[in-house]
Coordinates of C-alpha atoms in Angstrom, one line a residue:
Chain A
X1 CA -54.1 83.9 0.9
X2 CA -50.2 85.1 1.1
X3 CA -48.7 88.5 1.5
X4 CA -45.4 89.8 -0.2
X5 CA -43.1 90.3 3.0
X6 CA -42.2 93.6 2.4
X7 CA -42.0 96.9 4.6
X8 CA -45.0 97.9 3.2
X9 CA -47.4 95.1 4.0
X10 CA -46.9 96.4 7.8
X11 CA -48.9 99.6 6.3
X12 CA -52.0 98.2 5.2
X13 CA -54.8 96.6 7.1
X14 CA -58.5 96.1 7.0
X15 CA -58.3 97.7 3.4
X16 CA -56.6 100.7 4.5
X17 CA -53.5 102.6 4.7
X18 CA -51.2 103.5 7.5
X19 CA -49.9 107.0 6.7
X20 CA -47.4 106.9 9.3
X21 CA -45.3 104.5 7.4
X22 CA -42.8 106.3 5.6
X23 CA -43.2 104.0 2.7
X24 CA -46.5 104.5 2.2
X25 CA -46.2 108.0 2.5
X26 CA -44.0 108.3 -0.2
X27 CA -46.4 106.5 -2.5
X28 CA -49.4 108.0 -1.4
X29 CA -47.5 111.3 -3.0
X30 CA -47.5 109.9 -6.3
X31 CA -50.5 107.9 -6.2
X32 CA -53.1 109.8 -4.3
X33 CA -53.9 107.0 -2.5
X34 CA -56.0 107.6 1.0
X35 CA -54.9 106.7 4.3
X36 CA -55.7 106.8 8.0
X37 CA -53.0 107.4 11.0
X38 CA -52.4 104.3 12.7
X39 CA -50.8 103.2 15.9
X40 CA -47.9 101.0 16.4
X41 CA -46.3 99.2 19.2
X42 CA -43.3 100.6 21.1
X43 CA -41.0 98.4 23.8
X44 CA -40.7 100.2 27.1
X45 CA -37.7 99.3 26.9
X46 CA -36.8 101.8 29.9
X47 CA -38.0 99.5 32.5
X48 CA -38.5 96.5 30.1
X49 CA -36.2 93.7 29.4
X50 CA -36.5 90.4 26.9
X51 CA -34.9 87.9 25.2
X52 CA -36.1 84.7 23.0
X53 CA -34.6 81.4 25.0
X54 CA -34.2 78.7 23.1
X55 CA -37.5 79.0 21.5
X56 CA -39.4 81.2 24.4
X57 CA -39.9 84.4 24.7
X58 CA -39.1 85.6 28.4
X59 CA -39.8 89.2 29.3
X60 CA -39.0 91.3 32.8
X61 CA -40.6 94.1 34.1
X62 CA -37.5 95.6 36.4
X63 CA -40.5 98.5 37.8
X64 CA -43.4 95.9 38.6
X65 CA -40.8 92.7 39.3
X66 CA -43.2 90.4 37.4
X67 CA -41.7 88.4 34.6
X68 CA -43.6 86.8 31.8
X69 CA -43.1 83.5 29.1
X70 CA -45.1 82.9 25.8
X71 CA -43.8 79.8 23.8
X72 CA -46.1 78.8 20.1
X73 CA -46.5 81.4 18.3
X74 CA -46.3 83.9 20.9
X75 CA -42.1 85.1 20.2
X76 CA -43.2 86.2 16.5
X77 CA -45.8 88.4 17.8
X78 CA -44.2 90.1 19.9
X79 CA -41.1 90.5 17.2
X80 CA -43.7 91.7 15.1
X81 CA -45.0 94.1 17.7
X82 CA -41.4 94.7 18.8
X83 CA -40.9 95.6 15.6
X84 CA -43.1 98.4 15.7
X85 CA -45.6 96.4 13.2
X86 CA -49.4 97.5 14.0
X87 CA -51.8 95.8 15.7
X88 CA -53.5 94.9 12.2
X89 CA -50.0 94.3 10.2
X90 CA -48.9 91.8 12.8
X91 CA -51.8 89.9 12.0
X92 CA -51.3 89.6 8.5
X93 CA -48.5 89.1 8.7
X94 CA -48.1 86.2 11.0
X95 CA -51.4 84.7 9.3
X96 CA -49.3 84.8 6.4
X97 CA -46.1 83.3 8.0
X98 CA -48.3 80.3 9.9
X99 CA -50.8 79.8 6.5
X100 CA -53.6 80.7 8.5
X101 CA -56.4 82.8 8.0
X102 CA -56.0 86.4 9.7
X103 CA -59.7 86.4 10.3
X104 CA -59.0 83.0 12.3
X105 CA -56.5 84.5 14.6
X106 CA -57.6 88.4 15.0
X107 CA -59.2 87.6 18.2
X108 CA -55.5 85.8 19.2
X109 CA -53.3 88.4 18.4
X110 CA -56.0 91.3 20.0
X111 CA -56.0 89.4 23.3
X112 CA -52.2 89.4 23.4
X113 CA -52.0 92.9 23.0
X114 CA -54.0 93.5 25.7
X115 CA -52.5 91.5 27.9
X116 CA -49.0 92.9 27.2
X117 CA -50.5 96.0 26.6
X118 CA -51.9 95.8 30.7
X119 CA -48.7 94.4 31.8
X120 CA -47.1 98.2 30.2
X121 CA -44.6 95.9 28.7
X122 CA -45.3 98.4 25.5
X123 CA -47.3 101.1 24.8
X124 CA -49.5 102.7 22.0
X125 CA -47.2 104.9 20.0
X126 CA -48.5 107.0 16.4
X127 CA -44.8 108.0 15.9
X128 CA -43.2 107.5 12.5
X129 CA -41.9 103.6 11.9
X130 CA -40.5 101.8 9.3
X131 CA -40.9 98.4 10.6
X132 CA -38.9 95.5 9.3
X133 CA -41.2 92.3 10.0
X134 CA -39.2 89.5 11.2
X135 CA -37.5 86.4 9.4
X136 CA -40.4 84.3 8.6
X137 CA -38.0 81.0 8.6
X138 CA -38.7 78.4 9.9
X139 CA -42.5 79.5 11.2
X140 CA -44.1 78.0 14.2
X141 CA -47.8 75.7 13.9
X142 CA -50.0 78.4 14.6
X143 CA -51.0 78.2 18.4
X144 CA -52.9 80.8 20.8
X145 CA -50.1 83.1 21.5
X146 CA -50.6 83.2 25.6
X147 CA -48.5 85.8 27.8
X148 CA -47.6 83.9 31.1
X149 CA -47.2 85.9 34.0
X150 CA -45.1 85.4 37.0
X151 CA -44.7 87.1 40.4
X152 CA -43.1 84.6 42.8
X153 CA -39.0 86.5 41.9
X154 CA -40.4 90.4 42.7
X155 CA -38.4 90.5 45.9
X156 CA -35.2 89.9 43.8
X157 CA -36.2 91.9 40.5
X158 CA -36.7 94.7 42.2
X159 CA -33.9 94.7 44.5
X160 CA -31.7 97.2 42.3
X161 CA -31.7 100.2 41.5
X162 CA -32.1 100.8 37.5
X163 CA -29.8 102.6 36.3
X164 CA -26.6 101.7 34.1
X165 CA -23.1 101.3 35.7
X166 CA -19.8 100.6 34.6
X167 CA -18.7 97.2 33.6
X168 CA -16.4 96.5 36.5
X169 CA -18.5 94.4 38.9
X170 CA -17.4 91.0 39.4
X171 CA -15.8 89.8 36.3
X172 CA -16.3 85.9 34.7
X173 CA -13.3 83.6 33.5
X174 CA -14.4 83.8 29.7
X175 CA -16.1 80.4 28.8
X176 CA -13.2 79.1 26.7
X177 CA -11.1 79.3 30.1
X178 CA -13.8 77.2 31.9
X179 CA -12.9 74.7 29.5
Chain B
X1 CA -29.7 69.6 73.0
X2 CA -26.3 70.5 71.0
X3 CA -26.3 73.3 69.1
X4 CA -25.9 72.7 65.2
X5 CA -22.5 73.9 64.0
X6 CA -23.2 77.0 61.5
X7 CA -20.7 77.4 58.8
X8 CA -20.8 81.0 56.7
X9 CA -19.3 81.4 53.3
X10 CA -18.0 84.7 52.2
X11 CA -17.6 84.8 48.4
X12 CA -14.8 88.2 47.8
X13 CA -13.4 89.5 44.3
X14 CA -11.5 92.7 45.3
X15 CA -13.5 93.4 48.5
X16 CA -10.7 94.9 50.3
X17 CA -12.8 98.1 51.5
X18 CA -15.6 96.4 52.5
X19 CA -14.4 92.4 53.9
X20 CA -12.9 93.5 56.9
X21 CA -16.5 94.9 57.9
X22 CA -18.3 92.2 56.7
X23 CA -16.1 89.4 58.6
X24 CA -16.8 91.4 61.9
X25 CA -20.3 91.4 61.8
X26 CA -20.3 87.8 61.7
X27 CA -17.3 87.3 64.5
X28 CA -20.1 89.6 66.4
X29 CA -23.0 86.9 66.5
X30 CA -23.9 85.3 69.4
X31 CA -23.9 81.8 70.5
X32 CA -21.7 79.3 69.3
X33 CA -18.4 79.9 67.2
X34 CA -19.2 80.1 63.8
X35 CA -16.9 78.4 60.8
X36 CA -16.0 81.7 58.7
X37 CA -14.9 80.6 55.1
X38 CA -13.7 83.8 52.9
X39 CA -13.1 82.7 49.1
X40 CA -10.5 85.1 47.3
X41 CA -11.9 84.5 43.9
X42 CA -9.2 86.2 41.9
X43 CA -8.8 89.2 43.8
X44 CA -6.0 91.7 42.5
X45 CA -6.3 94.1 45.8
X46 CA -5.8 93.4 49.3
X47 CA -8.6 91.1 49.9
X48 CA -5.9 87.9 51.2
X49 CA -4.2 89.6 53.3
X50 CA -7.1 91.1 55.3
X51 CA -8.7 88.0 55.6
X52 CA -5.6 86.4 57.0
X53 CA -5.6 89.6 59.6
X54 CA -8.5 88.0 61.0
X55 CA -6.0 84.6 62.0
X56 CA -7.5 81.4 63.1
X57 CA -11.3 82.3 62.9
X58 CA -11.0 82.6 59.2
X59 CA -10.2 79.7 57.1
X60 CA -9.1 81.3 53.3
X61 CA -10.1 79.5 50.6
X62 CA -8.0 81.3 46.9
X63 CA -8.8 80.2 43.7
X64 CA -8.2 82.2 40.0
X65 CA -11.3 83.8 39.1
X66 CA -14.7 81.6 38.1
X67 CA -17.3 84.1 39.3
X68 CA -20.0 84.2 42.6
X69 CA -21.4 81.0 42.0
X70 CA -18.3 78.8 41.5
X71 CA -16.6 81.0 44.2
X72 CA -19.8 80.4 47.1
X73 CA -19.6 76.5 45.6
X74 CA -16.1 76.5 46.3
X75 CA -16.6 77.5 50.0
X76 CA -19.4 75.4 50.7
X77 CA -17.2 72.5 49.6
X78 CA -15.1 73.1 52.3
X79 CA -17.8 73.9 54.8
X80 CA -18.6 71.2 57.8
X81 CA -21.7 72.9 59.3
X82 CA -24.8 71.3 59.4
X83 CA -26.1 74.9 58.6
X84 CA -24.6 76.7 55.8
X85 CA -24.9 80.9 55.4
X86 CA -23.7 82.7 52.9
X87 CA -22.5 86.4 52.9
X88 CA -21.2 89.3 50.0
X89 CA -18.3 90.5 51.2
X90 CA -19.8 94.1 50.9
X91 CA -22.6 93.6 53.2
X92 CA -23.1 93.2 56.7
X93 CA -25.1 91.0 59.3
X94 CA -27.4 92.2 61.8
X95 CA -25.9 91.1 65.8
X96 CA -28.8 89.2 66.3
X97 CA -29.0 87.9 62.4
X98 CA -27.4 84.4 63.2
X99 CA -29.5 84.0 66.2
X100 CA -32.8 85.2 65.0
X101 CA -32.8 82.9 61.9
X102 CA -31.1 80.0 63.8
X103 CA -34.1 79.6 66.5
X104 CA -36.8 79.1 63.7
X105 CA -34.5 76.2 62.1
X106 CA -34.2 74.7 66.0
X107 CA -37.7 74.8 66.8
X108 CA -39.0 73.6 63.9
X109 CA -37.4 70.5 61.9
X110 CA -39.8 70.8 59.4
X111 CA -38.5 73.9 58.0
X112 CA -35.2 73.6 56.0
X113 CA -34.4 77.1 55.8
X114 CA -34.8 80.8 56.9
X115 CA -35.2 84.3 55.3
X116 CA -34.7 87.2 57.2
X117 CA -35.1 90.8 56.3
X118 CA -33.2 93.6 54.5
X119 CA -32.1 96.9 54.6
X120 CA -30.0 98.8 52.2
X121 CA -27.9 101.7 52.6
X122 CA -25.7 103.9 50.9
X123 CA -21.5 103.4 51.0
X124 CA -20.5 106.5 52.9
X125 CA -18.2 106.6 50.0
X126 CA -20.5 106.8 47.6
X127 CA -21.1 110.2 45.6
X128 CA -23.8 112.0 46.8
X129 CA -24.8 113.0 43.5
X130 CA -24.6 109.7 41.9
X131 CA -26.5 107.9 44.5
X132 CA -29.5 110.5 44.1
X133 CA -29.4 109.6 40.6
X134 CA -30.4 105.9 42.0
X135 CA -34.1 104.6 42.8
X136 CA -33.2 102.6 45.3
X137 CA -35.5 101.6 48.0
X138 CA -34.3 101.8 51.6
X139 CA -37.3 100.5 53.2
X140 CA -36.8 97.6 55.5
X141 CA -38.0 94.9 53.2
X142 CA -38.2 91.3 52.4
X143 CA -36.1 89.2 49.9
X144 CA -34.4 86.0 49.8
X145 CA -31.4 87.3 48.8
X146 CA -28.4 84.5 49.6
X147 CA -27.1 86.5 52.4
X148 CA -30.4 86.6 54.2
X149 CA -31.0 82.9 53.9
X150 CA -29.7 80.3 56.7
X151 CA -30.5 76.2 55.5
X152 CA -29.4 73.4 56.6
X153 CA -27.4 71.1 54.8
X154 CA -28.8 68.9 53.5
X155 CA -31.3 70.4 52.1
X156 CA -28.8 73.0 50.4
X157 CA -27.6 69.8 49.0
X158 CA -31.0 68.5 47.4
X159 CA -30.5 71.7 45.7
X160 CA -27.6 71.6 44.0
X161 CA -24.8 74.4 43.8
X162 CA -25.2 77.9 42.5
X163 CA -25.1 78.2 38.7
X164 CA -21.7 79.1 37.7
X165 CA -22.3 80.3 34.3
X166 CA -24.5 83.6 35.4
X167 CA -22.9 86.8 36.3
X168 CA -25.9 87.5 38.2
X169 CA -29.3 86.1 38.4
X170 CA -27.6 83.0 40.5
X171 CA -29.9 83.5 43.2
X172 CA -33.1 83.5 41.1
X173 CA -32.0 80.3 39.1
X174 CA -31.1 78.6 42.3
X175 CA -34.4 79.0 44.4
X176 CA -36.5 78.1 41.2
X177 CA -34.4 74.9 41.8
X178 CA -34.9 75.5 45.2
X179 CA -38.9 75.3 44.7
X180 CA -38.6 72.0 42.2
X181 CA -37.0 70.1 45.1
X182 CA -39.5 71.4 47.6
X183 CA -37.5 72.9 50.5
X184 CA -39.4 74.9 53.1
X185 CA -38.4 78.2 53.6
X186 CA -39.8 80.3 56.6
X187 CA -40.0 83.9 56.3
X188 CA -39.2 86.0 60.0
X189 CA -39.5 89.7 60.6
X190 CA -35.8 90.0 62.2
X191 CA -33.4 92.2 60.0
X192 CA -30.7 90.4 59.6
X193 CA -29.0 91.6 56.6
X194 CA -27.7 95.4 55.8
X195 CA -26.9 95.3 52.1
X196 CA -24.5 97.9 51.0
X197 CA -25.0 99.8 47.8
X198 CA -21.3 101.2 46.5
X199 CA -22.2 101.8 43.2
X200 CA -20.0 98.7 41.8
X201 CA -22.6 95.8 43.1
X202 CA -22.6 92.6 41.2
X203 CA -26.1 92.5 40.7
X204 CA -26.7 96.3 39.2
X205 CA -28.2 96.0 36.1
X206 CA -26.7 97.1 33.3
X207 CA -27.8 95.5 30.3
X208 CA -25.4 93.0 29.4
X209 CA -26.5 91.6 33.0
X210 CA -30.3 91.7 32.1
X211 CA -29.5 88.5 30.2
X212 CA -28.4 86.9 32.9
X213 CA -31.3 87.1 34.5
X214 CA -33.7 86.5 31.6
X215 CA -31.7 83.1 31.4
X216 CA -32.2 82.0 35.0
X217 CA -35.9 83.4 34.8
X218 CA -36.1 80.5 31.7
X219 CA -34.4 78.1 33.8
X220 CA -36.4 78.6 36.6
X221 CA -39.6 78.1 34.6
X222 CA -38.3 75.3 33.1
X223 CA -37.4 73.6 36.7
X224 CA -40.9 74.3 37.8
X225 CA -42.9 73.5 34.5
X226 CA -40.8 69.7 34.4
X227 CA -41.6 68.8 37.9
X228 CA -45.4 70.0 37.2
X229 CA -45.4 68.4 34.0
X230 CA -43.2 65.5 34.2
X231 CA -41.8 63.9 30.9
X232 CA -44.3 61.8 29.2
X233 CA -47.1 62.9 31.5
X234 CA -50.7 63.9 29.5

């Protein structure tokens, strides 16, 4: 089975319609199609932090001090999710990137939602999206995406306050100096 | 039995309100003279000049600006204690800091290093309305923050230097490192480090500095994961 990768794929699961996608809103005014309101992910990006690393994803959680990894497959979900993809889209759609089944990996992708999901690295959101999957180049073998967690740097993650300040801490020599 | 010689490396970039303070707490410890290494690293403010106030008990170490790490890497190279310390320029020792940490690393051999704990405080300086804006914690606390630490030598060398390609994080990448070449830290209850928040700290977060740390998180994993799981093992 593939799926077009388009916006509106990230609408449809299970054989029905996310009406919070302003996509499918749109054509569900022309088409009278029905629909059912749908929950996405959202990045708590206040008191989250992450970053793919050659390959990895690595995620900090500046409130809790724990810091998490997930190699495989695990980066595109959580771009997907990221994203602001549904629990169901992001399925398809990285079914559809690894050429797998989505029935294969529903239990996967559920258990890494939970488990970021607990860690409040995001939360449940039914706001209005318009997701834009990611690039689907260069797609990983599918593997068990796996959130590691890690608590052994909490004494240093938490040693700040969070807040933003100015740039004018301790500056670098820019890299091409270094050379 | 000889005391081991202690060497202490303050790393400075325009710390000319605060070095002066920070110098004097450790002039204050007790015991034995301590070799006091201040490294200028690119400072455009005063920061020289009041380390040569201090005279002979401070050996100043100036070098164009390459960041904490190369700067603390810079004074270590010049350090000849058997013990090394380490010291931000903005923060202060405990009297009894040196001493506290000093007797665990005497009375045990096996132990190759010593945390103590931390407070922080507010610069007087500081707008009160800013710093209310902060969560900071002020709690008396633990954390292996470099100017808590106290190692000996050697096994600071088994380690390695502090990355100098991280703005911040250098601490995190360098005890994953740290853990990979199994050094033994003990953990003591003494507060022995006073850790000054001015509002213009290295480490604050802001998000350019987030990737800093996300990279020596990865690099801390990866230290730990190898020596797990060397290459080629099943």
């Amino acid at each position: 089975m593939s799926y077009p990768n388009e916006p509106l794929l990230t609408g449809i699961f299970s054989g029905m319609i996310c009406e919070n996608i302003p996509q499918v809103r749109a054509k569900k005014k022309h088409r009278g199609i029905s629909t059912v309101k749908c929950t996405h992910w959202q990045l708590n990006d206040r008191e989250v932090s992450s970053e793919v690393i050659e390959g990895e994803l690595i995620v900090m959680h500046l409130k809790t001090g724990k810091y998490y990894s997930s190699s495989g497959t695990g980066p595109l979900v959580w771009a997907c999710l990221e994203a602001g993809m549904s629990a169901a889209a992001t399925r398809d759609f990285v079914a559809s990137c690894c050429r797998v089944s989505p029935q294969s990996i529903e239990s996967d992708i559920d258990g890494f939602i939970e488990s970021v999901a607990a860690e409040q690295l995001m939360r449940e959101s039914t706001a209005e999206v318009d997701p834009v999957p990611p690039p689907c180049t260069d797609p990983p073998v599918y593997s068990k995406p796996v959130l590691q967690v890690y608590s052994d740097m909490k004494d240093l993650l938490l040693l700040d306050p969070i807040h933003d300040v100015s740039e004018d801490g301790w500056p670098m020599r820019p890299t091409a100096d270094k050379a | 039995m000889r005391a081991p010689s202690v060497s202490v490396v303050i790393p400075c970039f325009n710390a000319a309100a605060f070095l002066a303070t920070a110098v004097e707490s450790v002039i204050r410890q007790r015991g034995d003279p301590i070799e006091i290494i201040v490294v200028d690293d690119g400072s455009t403010d005063e920061t020289a000049s009041i380390a040569l106030s201090f005279g002979s008990a401070v050996k100043l170490l100036r070098q164009p600006n390459a960041g904490i790490g190369a700067a603390r890497n810079a004074g270590l190279a010049l350090a000849g204690g058997e013990i090394v310390a380490f010291l931000d320029a903005d923060d202060l020792w405990t009297d009894n800091s040196l001493a506290a940490r000093l007797m665990v690393l005497q009375a045990s051999p096996d132990i190759d290093g010593v945390f103590g704990q931390c407070e922080q405080f507010f610069d007087a300086g500081l707008d009160p309305l800013t710093s209310a804006k902060w969560a900071v914690d002020l709690r008396r606390q633990q954390f292996r923050n470099a100017g808590a630490m106290l190692i000996r030598r050697v096994a600071f060398n088994r380690v390695g230097g502090f990355g100098t390609d991280l703005q911040v994080g250098e601490m995190v990448d360098w005890l994953g490192r740290a853990e990979a070449a199994a050094v033994a830290f003990a953990n003591i209850d003494d507060l022995v480090l006073l850790r000054r928040i001015h509002g213009r700290n290295n480490s604050l977060r802001t998000d350019l500095r987030k990737g800093d740390i996300l990279r020596a998180l990865k690099r801390s994993i990866d230290v730990r994961r190898a020596r797990r799981e060397p290459p080629g093992a099943s």
